[in-house]
Amino acid sequence: MYPNPSSGVIHFLLQDTFLPEHIRIFNWSGKLVYSGIYQPSLQIEHLLSGVYVLELTNAKNAYSKVISIVK
């Protein structure tokens, strides 16, 4: 996942062994602020500056990463 921190777009580079279906982003308080179908790039300019938890999931696995957004 790059760049981190980001100001507008996040790109994903994943191993072939994990193929996500959904993406969710939570603010640091745990509130869901984005939910959608996985795409290799994600526009995040609508989110405020701060620290978030990004979660990629499929039917069997989940991957999460802390991301920073700087405007």
Coordinates of C-alpha atoms in Angstrom, one line a residue:
M1 CA 0.0 0.0 0.0
Y2 CA 1.5 3.3 -1.0
P3 CA 2.0 6.2 -0.4
N4 CA 1.6 6.3 3.3
P5 CA 1.0 9.0 4.4
S6 CA -1.2 10.0 1.5
S7 CA -3.2 13.1 0.5
G8 CA -5.5 11.8 -2.3
V9 CA -5.0 8.3 -3.6
I10 CA -3.8 5.0 -2.1
H11 CA -2.5 2.2 -4.4
F12 CA -2.4 -1.4 -3.4
L13 CA 0.3 -4.0 -4.3
L14 CA -0.8 -7.4 -3.1
Q15 CA 0.6 -10.9 -3.3
D16 CA -1.3 -13.3 -5.5
T17 CA -2.2 -15.4 -2.5
F18 CA -4.6 -12.7 -1.1
L19 CA -7.3 -11.4 -3.4
P20 CA -9.5 -8.9 -1.5
E21 CA -13.2 -8.4 -2.3
H22 CA -14.0 -5.5 0.0
I23 CA -12.3 -2.5 1.6
R24 CA -13.3 -0.6 4.7
I25 CA -11.7 2.4 6.4
F26 CA -12.3 3.2 10.1
N27 CA -11.3 6.4 11.8
W28 CA -9.1 6.1 14.9
S29 CA -12.3 6.1 17.1
G30 CA -13.5 2.9 15.3
K31 CA -16.3 4.6 13.2
L32 CA -16.7 3.2 9.7
V33 CA -16.0 6.1 7.3
Y34 CA -15.7 4.2 4.0
S35 CA -16.9 0.8 2.7
G36 CA -16.8 -0.5 -0.9
I37 CA -15.7 -3.1 -3.4
Y38 CA -11.9 -3.6 -3.7
Q39 CA -10.2 -1.7 -6.5
P40 CA -6.3 -1.5 -7.0
S41 CA -6.5 2.3 -6.3
L42 CA -8.7 4.2 -3.9
Q43 CA -9.6 7.9 -3.8
I44 CA -9.4 9.2 -0.3
E45 CA -9.4 13.0 -0.7
H46 CA -12.9 13.1 1.0
L47 CA -11.3 12.0 4.3
L48 CA -10.0 14.5 6.8
S49 CA -6.3 14.5 7.9
G50 CA -5.7 11.9 10.5
V51 CA -4.9 8.3 11.3
Y52 CA -7.2 5.5 10.0
V53 CA -7.3 1.7 9.9
L54 CA -7.8 0.3 6.4
E55 CA -9.1 -3.2 6.2
L56 CA -9.1 -5.5 3.1
T57 CA -11.2 -8.6 3.3
N58 CA -12.4 -11.6 1.3
A59 CA -14.5 -14.6 2.4
K60 CA -11.6 -16.3 4.3
N61 CA -9.1 -13.6 5.3
A62 CA -8.6 -10.0 6.4
Y63 CA -5.7 -7.7 6.2
S64 CA -5.5 -4.4 8.1
K65 CA -3.0 -1.5 8.0
V66 CA -2.8 1.8 9.7
I67 CA -2.7 4.7 7.3
S68 CA -2.1 8.4 7.6
I69 CA -3.8 11.1 5.6
V70 CA -2.1 14.5 5.4
K71 CA -3.7 17.4 3.6

